[in-house]
Amino acid sequence: MVKRTSRDIRTANRYEVLRQIIAESPTSRQELAAATGLSLATVATLVGELLDLRMLTEVGFEDSAGGRPRGLVAVNAAGGALIGVDIAETYVRAELFDLGLNVLARAAEHMRPGESRPEQVVGHVTTAVGSVVAQAGIEGARVLGVGVSVPGQVDRVTGVAEYAPNWDWHDVPLLDLLTEHIAYPLHLDNPLRACAVAELWFGAARGHANAVVVNLGTGVGAGLVIGGGVHRGVSNSAGEWGHTTLVLDGRLCHCGNHGCVETYVGAPGIMLNLRELDPGGALLHPEDQTATVDALARGVAAGDPVAVKVVRDTARYLGAGISDLVNLLNPEIVVLSSWVAATLGEPLVAEVREAVARHALKRPLAATEIVLSPIPGDPVCLGAATFALEGALSSVTQRSSAARRGAPVPLKPV
Amino acid sequence: MVKRTSRDIRTANRYEVLRQIIAESPTSRQELAAATGLSLATVATLVGELLDLRMLTEVGFEDSAGGRPRGLVAVNAAGGALIGVDIAETYVRAELFDLGLNVLARAAEHMRPGESRPEQVVGHVTTAVGSVVAQAGIEGARVLGVGVSVPGQVDRVTGVAEYAPNWDWHDVPLLDLLTEHIAYPLHLDNPLRACAVAELWFGAARGHANAVVVNLGTGVGAGLVIGGGVHRGVSNSAGEWGHTTLVLDGRLCHCGNHGCVETYVGAPGIMLNLRELDPGGALLHPEDQTATVDALARGVAAGDPVAVKVVRDTARYLGAGISDLVNLLNPEIVVLSSWVAATLGEPLVAEVREAVARHALKRPLAATEIVLSPIPGDPVCLGAATFALEGALSSVTQRSSAARRGAPVPLKPV
DNA sequence: GGGGTTAGGAAAGGGGCTGAAGAAAGTCCC
DNA sequence: GGGACTTTCTTCAGCCCCTTTCCTAACCCC
């Protein structure tokens, strides 16, 4: 059974306040209290804590209606840096963010098909992290943490990559390997949850207690936000929606089953949809998912009937799958995320909305909206960095009032 | 955003302690502390509260290893009564429970196909409730509450039956109608969540933070237990799993879609599975779901190949659907509940386990067990009564220590 | 330079949980 | 029979959390 303590309330409120400030920076304590529903006193102490941590700064005043001006606080961009690493099948990407979650530096490492040994991947991660730190010219001590997204199933407590289908990893002690090379606090999880956390903090799911973040990339999955937090399940593998059966005895999936959602709406699935419709067409770039999806997006924009049809077909599959999620989970919002969704954009979402409207039950449907992720850039890196941010916020301990008032509190040592 | 307060912690702990006592009655405070992970002091105050409420009694002592004997507490069966009402398409059933959740009285009202007006249903509920109270010879004041399960979508705050597919009800203010005739505290929800709560308190999901209770009756649904509580979704309609698409363009469902899970594993779906396999067979009782499912169960027990095949086919569909739930939610346990599951029993579960093992991903599968509901009798009535129990426990307010020590606290007035 | 007004800090209060101390109620042994 | 020991259970102090209330700070206007 989950054990909840009053500290969890504090942590959740800390998250909530910081989230609000990042979204609307600068802002006043008054506004924060109104937005979060907390009392002014609580907001003030939380803001005080964050000021002590150097995560916020006071940035002047705002006129009030005649009385004392409101003090404004803003994210202290220079107060620390967060690094998000996105390990994918063919690349490792790292981004370094300031505390406003603006990208200060990027690095990408290409991985050749053969490079699948853990040490090789760890090497690339180390290089990428080193690169962004160097580029940004940040002192090491200011890096509050590194979040790492690794595909597959991850045990976030022990940091073991239990299973990564791309490379057939089994129980690789990734955290231990990374710790040998990276001195910052590390946080591991998978891209599904990274995207979910990114939407929850900075994207369309902000302020929603129940949301589904559908991930459309090469693989497909769903990050589940339930009760204001990411649902992880008992062994941290919740959200494996890509291998939901959509078509009994349908297309063969690499998972061994037939008819998985992924085989119809993942990038390779979309290519197959296209190939079935127009085998020798110009839109298809065999062996290049990105180019094909790009071509489809351009085709739809140009009114190419083949492209329109392929997107519509894909949306139908997707709509059927999403309807199931809507019926089952009754979320407030469904967010379409990841590169395929970003590339195909609104035309896809519009078709999906229609398809869901046809399939889903009326009541849950009425409570749900379906939107495109508003996050620019790589949501996985952002989400991974958010893991680091959450980590930094959870480890805040009670400070003596002497420390709170007087001497600067040193940043979390590496 | 959900707002959590320290009171929620208290309520959750109260639930947990009472749950434990009901499961293992009599028991000692020591054991409770060990089982719940709470400190002895907290357990003692919670037990004290429940004693004051007359929900528990002290029932003697147990030898300790040499020192002072442990005081034993047990559910005070006479401390109050709970009523659970199961409104279904063709009947209204009411059961009256003591606080140990033992059935003291039952009543059932048959409803003819035409009887679908809210007033008629309310009339049957009123009669049934009156009947169980009379049978049990309980004074009205001891009834702590009445839980009512009504099919479809319910707003449990306003008590409006937003949509009941059986009778095409739309926004029927059921709670208001019932309040006119029934003076006890009323709690409304739907059968899915009733079964889930029943399993969570008294069944196979006890002690699990993440569980799925699959409901196999005429209709099909899934009660989701997430984070130790029932997940309701934003408009209290989560769990509508029966209309998940299992077969694209499959059987026509009354919801208007094709290929819904319900059309394959609900009782009418099973009858169809049977009819397709063996059109004129002896097992089929047209127009009688119960008789057909009973016949199937007997057939399987007797080794009838047709029955075995039908159950296997049904289990395959069910297994595919459950695999999706396992992948998506990563629960600790999946419980098969409701009359179809109870009737077909272990043979069905065994086949389902096999089917799920074939479909689900290895990692979530490894963390999940699939079991039959151990609850005897009607889980919907039990769950509905549990709503009333939860209601009675949540409305506990702080008592002055004078009251705690001295004068008996009157039971919740009707 | 006073009133009026609004912001924000400090203190008190209430709810929760825990750990330690002490009272209560046994056993054991002389 | 009476101490010594053990174990249970209650009570109390302590800490965390949030909120309400009171009071000071800061600014506007006259």
PDB file of C-alpha atoms in Angstrom, chain A residues 72-243:
ATOM      1  CA  LEU A  72       7.640  40.054  -8.214  1.00  0.00           C
ATOM      2  CA  VAL A  73       9.575  36.847  -8.337  1.00  0.00           C
ATOM      3  CA  ALA A  74      10.926  35.130 -11.379  1.00  0.00           C
ATOM      4  CA  VAL A  75      12.852  32.037 -12.168  1.00  0.00           C
ATOM      5  CA  ASN A  76      16.512  32.639 -11.580  1.00  0.00           C
ATOM      6  CA  ALA A  77      17.750  31.402 -14.899  1.00  0.00           C
ATOM      7  CA  ALA A  78      21.313  31.509 -13.647  1.00  0.00           C
ATOM      8  CA  GLY A  79      20.458  29.610 -10.503  1.00  0.00           C
ATOM      9  CA  GLY A  80      21.318  26.280 -11.950  1.00  0.00           C
ATOM     10  CA  ALA A  81      21.282  24.137 -15.007  1.00  0.00           C
ATOM     11  CA  LEU A  82      19.430  20.964 -15.847  1.00  0.00           C
ATOM     12  CA  ILE A  83      20.454  18.461 -18.436  1.00  0.00           C
ATOM     13  CA  GLY A  84      18.106  16.189 -20.311  1.00  0.00           C
ATOM     14  CA  VAL A  85      19.419  13.269 -22.296  1.00  0.00           C
ATOM     15  CA  ASP A  86      17.377  11.414 -24.859  1.00  0.00           C
ATOM     16  CA  ILE A  87      18.824   8.045 -25.719  1.00  0.00           C
ATOM     17  CA  ALA A  88      17.182   6.668 -28.804  1.00  0.00           C
ATOM     18  CA  GLU A  89      17.895   3.851 -31.159  1.00  0.00           C
ATOM     19  CA  THR A  90      20.082   5.811 -33.532  1.00  0.00           C
ATOM     20  CA  TYR A  91      21.169   8.836 -31.561  1.00  0.00           C
ATOM     21  CA  VAL A  92      21.895  10.296 -28.181  1.00  0.00           C
ATOM     22  CA  ARG A  93      20.795  13.859 -27.734  1.00  0.00           C
ATOM     23  CA  ALA A  94      21.533  16.079 -24.768  1.00  0.00           C
ATOM     24  CA  GLU A  95      20.176  19.491 -23.997  1.00  0.00           C
ATOM     25  CA  LEU A  96      21.190  21.826 -21.231  1.00  0.00           C
ATOM     26  CA  PHE A  97      18.501  24.047 -19.792  1.00  0.00           C
ATOM     27  CA  ASP A  98      18.496  26.963 -17.462  1.00  0.00           C
ATOM     28  CA  LEU A  99      15.936  26.941 -14.701  1.00  0.00           C
ATOM     29  CA  GLY A 100      13.426  28.626 -16.953  1.00  0.00           C
ATOM     30  CA  LEU A 101      13.767  25.520 -19.057  1.00  0.00           C
ATOM     31  CA  ASN A 102      15.247  27.444 -21.944  1.00  0.00           C
ATOM     32  CA  VAL A 103      17.757  25.535 -23.981  1.00  0.00           C
ATOM     33  CA  LEU A 104      21.274  26.833 -23.486  1.00  0.00           C
ATOM     34  CA  ALA A 105      23.122  24.150 -25.374  1.00  0.00           C
ATOM     35  CA  ARG A 106      22.510  21.081 -27.435  1.00  0.00           C
ATOM     36  CA  ALA A 107      24.583  18.135 -28.462  1.00  0.00           C
ATOM     37  CA  ALA A 108      23.805  15.094 -30.508  1.00  0.00           C
ATOM     38  CA  GLU A 109      25.725  11.918 -31.010  1.00  0.00           C
ATOM     39  CA  HIS A 110      24.948   9.610 -33.854  1.00  0.00           C
ATOM     40  CA  MET A 111      24.974   5.920 -33.175  1.00  0.00           C
ATOM     41  CA  ARG A 112      25.653   3.430 -35.881  1.00  0.00           C
ATOM     42  CA  PRO A 113      23.469   0.346 -36.018  1.00  0.00           C
ATOM     43  CA  GLY A 114      26.186  -1.802 -34.535  1.00  0.00           C
ATOM     44  CA  GLU A 115      26.769   0.351 -31.513  1.00  0.00           C
ATOM     45  CA  SER A 116      24.562  -1.262 -28.996  1.00  0.00           C
ATOM     46  CA  ARG A 117      26.850  -2.194 -26.156  1.00  0.00           C
ATOM     47  CA  PRO A 118      26.022  -0.414 -22.934  1.00  0.00           C
ATOM     48  CA  GLU A 119      29.531   0.979 -22.664  1.00  0.00           C
ATOM     49  CA  GLN A 120      29.243   2.509 -26.099  1.00  0.00           C
ATOM     50  CA  VAL A 121      25.963   4.153 -25.255  1.00  0.00           C
ATOM     51  CA  VAL A 122      27.327   5.361 -21.969  1.00  0.00           C
ATOM     52  CA  GLY A 123      30.272   6.795 -23.848  1.00  0.00           C
ATOM     53  CA  HIS A 124      28.012   8.780 -26.119  1.00  0.00           C
ATOM     54  CA  VAL A 125      25.987  10.057 -23.204  1.00  0.00           C
ATOM     55  CA  THR A 126      29.119  11.126 -21.400  1.00  0.00           C
ATOM     56  CA  THR A 127      30.403  12.924 -24.462  1.00  0.00           C
ATOM     57  CA  ALA A 128      27.110  14.669 -25.081  1.00  0.00           C
ATOM     58  CA  VAL A 129      26.771  15.778 -21.487  1.00  0.00           C
ATOM     59  CA  GLY A 130      30.336  17.005 -21.418  1.00  0.00           C
ATOM     60  CA  SER A 131      29.714  18.884 -24.615  1.00  0.00           C
ATOM     61  CA  VAL A 132      26.647  20.775 -23.445  1.00  0.00           C
ATOM     62  CA  VAL A 133      28.309  21.698 -20.189  1.00  0.00           C
ATOM     63  CA  ALA A 134      31.323  23.019 -22.061  1.00  0.00           C
ATOM     64  CA  GLN A 135      29.226  24.871 -24.611  1.00  0.00           C
ATOM     65  CA  ALA A 136      27.156  26.573 -21.986  1.00  0.00           C
ATOM     66  CA  GLY A 137      30.212  27.513 -20.005  1.00  0.00           C
ATOM     67  CA  ILE A 138      28.508  26.486 -16.814  1.00  0.00           C
ATOM     68  CA  GLU A 139      30.501  25.594 -13.762  1.00  0.00           C
ATOM     69  CA  GLY A 140      29.931  22.024 -12.833  1.00  0.00           C
ATOM     70  CA  ALA A 141      28.562  22.941  -9.464  1.00  0.00           C
ATOM     71  CA  ARG A 142      25.565  24.635 -10.972  1.00  0.00           C
ATOM     72  CA  VAL A 143      24.293  21.541 -12.706  1.00  0.00           C
ATOM     73  CA  LEU A 144      21.439  20.435 -10.512  1.00  0.00           C
ATOM     74  CA  GLY A 145      21.015  17.122 -12.184  1.00  0.00           C
ATOM     75  CA  VAL A 146      20.866  15.066 -15.319  1.00  0.00           C
ATOM     76  CA  GLY A 147      17.767  13.255 -16.456  1.00  0.00           C
ATOM     77  CA  VAL A 148      18.251  10.386 -18.819  1.00  0.00           C
ATOM     78  CA  SER A 149      15.546   8.853 -20.925  1.00  0.00           C
ATOM     79  CA  VAL A 150      16.231   5.365 -22.108  1.00  0.00           C
ATOM     80  CA  PRO A 151      13.782   3.326 -24.165  1.00  0.00           C
ATOM     81  CA  GLY A 152      12.146   0.296 -22.691  1.00  0.00           C
ATOM     82  CA  GLN A 153      11.598  -0.664 -19.126  1.00  0.00           C
ATOM     83  CA  VAL A 154      13.603   1.009 -16.439  1.00  0.00           C
ATOM     84  CA  ASP A 155      13.775   0.583 -12.731  1.00  0.00           C
ATOM     85  CA  ARG A 156      14.133   4.161 -11.624  1.00  0.00           C
ATOM     86  CA  VAL A 157      15.122   3.276  -8.105  1.00  0.00           C
ATOM     87  CA  THR A 158      17.991   0.947  -8.882  1.00  0.00           C
ATOM     88  CA  GLY A 159      18.699   2.566 -12.233  1.00  0.00           C
ATOM     89  CA  VAL A 160      18.686  -0.699 -14.081  1.00  0.00           C
ATOM     90  CA  ALA A 161      17.555  -0.775 -17.688  1.00  0.00           C
ATOM     91  CA  GLU A 162      15.569  -3.951 -17.327  1.00  0.00           C
ATOM     92  CA  TYR A 163      14.772  -4.352 -20.932  1.00  0.00           C
ATOM     93  CA  ALA A 164      15.525  -2.253 -23.991  1.00  0.00           C
ATOM     94  CA  PRO A 165      14.050  -3.794 -27.107  1.00  0.00           C
ATOM     95  CA  ASN A 166      16.250  -1.844 -29.528  1.00  0.00           C
ATOM     96  CA  TRP A 167      19.420  -3.405 -28.390  1.00  0.00           C
ATOM     97  CA  ASP A 168      18.110  -6.414 -26.578  1.00  0.00           C
ATOM     98  CA  TRP A 169      19.471  -5.167 -23.285  1.00  0.00           C
ATOM     99  CA  HIS A 170      18.525  -7.121 -20.241  1.00  0.00           C
ATOM    100  CA  ASP A 171      19.089  -5.767 -16.774  1.00  0.00           C
ATOM    101  CA  VAL A 172      21.868  -3.399 -17.664  1.00  0.00           C
ATOM    102  CA  PRO A 173      22.946  -1.422 -14.585  1.00  0.00           C
ATOM    103  CA  LEU A 174      22.891   1.789 -16.551  1.00  0.00           C
ATOM    104  CA  LEU A 175      22.857   4.121 -13.587  1.00  0.00           C
ATOM    105  CA  ASP A 176      25.985   2.568 -12.156  1.00  0.00           C
ATOM    106  CA  LEU A 177      27.734   2.787 -15.511  1.00  0.00           C
ATOM    107  CA  LEU A 178      26.762   6.415 -15.936  1.00  0.00           C
ATOM    108  CA  THR A 179      27.755   7.302 -12.396  1.00  0.00           C
ATOM    109  CA  GLU A 180      31.298   6.311 -13.189  1.00  0.00           C
ATOM    110  CA  HIS A 181      31.523   9.061 -15.769  1.00  0.00           C
ATOM    111  CA  ILE A 182      29.010  11.690 -14.741  1.00  0.00           C
ATOM    112  CA  ALA A 183      29.284  13.322 -11.375  1.00  0.00           C
ATOM    113  CA  TYR A 184      25.908  15.075 -11.332  1.00  0.00           C
ATOM    114  CA  PRO A 185      22.813  13.611  -9.741  1.00  0.00           C
ATOM    115  CA  LEU A 186      21.276  11.229 -12.254  1.00  0.00           C
ATOM    116  CA  HIS A 187      17.649  10.345 -12.869  1.00  0.00           C
ATOM    117  CA  LEU A 188      16.583   7.542 -15.173  1.00  0.00           C
ATOM    118  CA  ASP A 189      13.272   6.825 -16.761  1.00  0.00           C
ATOM    119  CA  ASN A 190      11.802   6.101 -20.147  1.00  0.00           C
ATOM    120  CA  PRO A 191      10.724   8.459 -22.942  1.00  0.00           C
ATOM    121  CA  LEU A 192       7.029   7.850 -22.396  1.00  0.00           C
ATOM    122  CA  ARG A 193       7.167   9.220 -18.933  1.00  0.00           C
ATOM    123  CA  ALA A 194       9.553  11.947 -19.975  1.00  0.00           C
ATOM    124  CA  CYS A 195       7.007  13.257 -22.441  1.00  0.00           C
ATOM    125  CA  ALA A 196       4.253  12.941 -19.882  1.00  0.00           C
ATOM    126  CA  VAL A 197       6.188  14.898 -17.303  1.00  0.00           C
ATOM    127  CA  ALA A 198       7.100  17.521 -19.865  1.00  0.00           C
ATOM    128  CA  GLU A 199       3.448  18.029 -20.765  1.00  0.00           C
ATOM    129  CA  LEU A 200       2.467  18.031 -17.127  1.00  0.00           C
ATOM    130  CA  TRP A 201       4.931  20.742 -16.230  1.00  0.00           C
ATOM    131  CA  PHE A 202       5.170  22.831 -19.349  1.00  0.00           C
ATOM    132  CA  GLY A 203       2.730  21.601 -21.922  1.00  0.00           C
ATOM    133  CA  ALA A 204      -0.913  20.999 -22.528  1.00  0.00           C
ATOM    134  CA  ALA A 205      -1.444  18.840 -19.457  1.00  0.00           C
ATOM    135  CA  ARG A 206      -0.487  21.597 -17.059  1.00  0.00           C
ATOM    136  CA  GLY A 207      -3.148  21.967 -14.406  1.00  0.00           C
ATOM    137  CA  HIS A 208      -4.899  18.746 -15.324  1.00  0.00           C
ATOM    138  CA  ALA A 209      -5.076  15.925 -12.842  1.00  0.00           C
ATOM    139  CA  ASN A 210      -5.939  13.323 -15.468  1.00  0.00           C
ATOM    140  CA  ALA A 211      -4.289  13.337 -18.839  1.00  0.00           C
ATOM    141  CA  VAL A 212      -2.956  11.002 -21.455  1.00  0.00           C
ATOM    142  CA  VAL A 213       0.133  11.892 -23.439  1.00  0.00           C
ATOM    143  CA  VAL A 214       0.201   9.845 -26.591  1.00  0.00           C
ATOM    144  CA  ASN A 215       3.620   9.416 -27.992  1.00  0.00           C
ATOM    145  CA  LEU A 216       3.888   9.018 -31.721  1.00  0.00           C
ATOM    146  CA  GLY A 217       7.351   8.289 -32.873  1.00  0.00           C
ATOM    147  CA  THR A 218       9.007   5.268 -34.271  1.00  0.00           C
ATOM    148  CA  GLY A 219       7.532   3.506 -31.296  1.00  0.00           C
ATOM    149  CA  VAL A 220       4.223   4.358 -29.755  1.00  0.00           C
ATOM    150  CA  GLY A 221       3.195   4.666 -26.143  1.00  0.00           C
ATOM    151  CA  ALA A 222       1.083   6.629 -23.745  1.00  0.00           C
ATOM    152  CA  GLY A 223       2.177   8.501 -20.659  1.00  0.00           C
ATOM    153  CA  LEU A 224      -0.609   8.407 -18.120  1.00  0.00           C
ATOM    154  CA  VAL A 225      -1.193  11.287 -15.766  1.00  0.00           C
ATOM    155  CA  ILE A 226      -3.516  10.235 -12.992  1.00  0.00           C
ATOM    156  CA  GLY A 227      -4.309  12.179  -9.890  1.00  0.00           C
ATOM    157  CA  GLY A 228      -1.882  14.927 -10.808  1.00  0.00           C
ATOM    158  CA  GLY A 229       1.121  12.677 -11.155  1.00  0.00           C
ATOM    159  CA  VAL A 230       2.519  10.258 -13.654  1.00  0.00           C
ATOM    160  CA  HIS A 231       1.174   6.753 -13.194  1.00  0.00           C
ATOM    161  CA  ARG A 232       4.011   4.298 -13.304  1.00  0.00           C
ATOM    162  CA  GLY A 233       2.402   1.038 -12.352  1.00  0.00           C
ATOM    163  CA  VAL A 234       3.834  -1.527 -10.059  1.00  0.00           C
ATOM    164  CA  SER A 235       7.016  -2.212 -12.004  1.00  0.00           C
ATOM    165  CA  ASN A 236       7.317   1.154 -13.727  1.00  0.00           C
ATOM    166  CA  SER A 237       6.119  -0.124 -17.038  1.00  0.00           C
ATOM    167  CA  ALA A 238       2.687   1.448 -17.255  1.00  0.00           C
ATOM    168  CA  GLY A 239       1.894   3.203 -20.495  1.00  0.00           C
ATOM    169  CA  GLU A 240       2.858   0.463 -22.910  1.00  0.00           C
ATOM    170  CA  TRP A 241       0.020   1.297 -25.169  1.00  0.00           C
ATOM    171  CA  GLY A 242       1.807   0.620 -28.427  1.00  0.00           C
ATOM    172  CA  HIS A 243       1.267  -3.078 -28.054  1.00  0.00           C
TER     173      HIS A 243
END
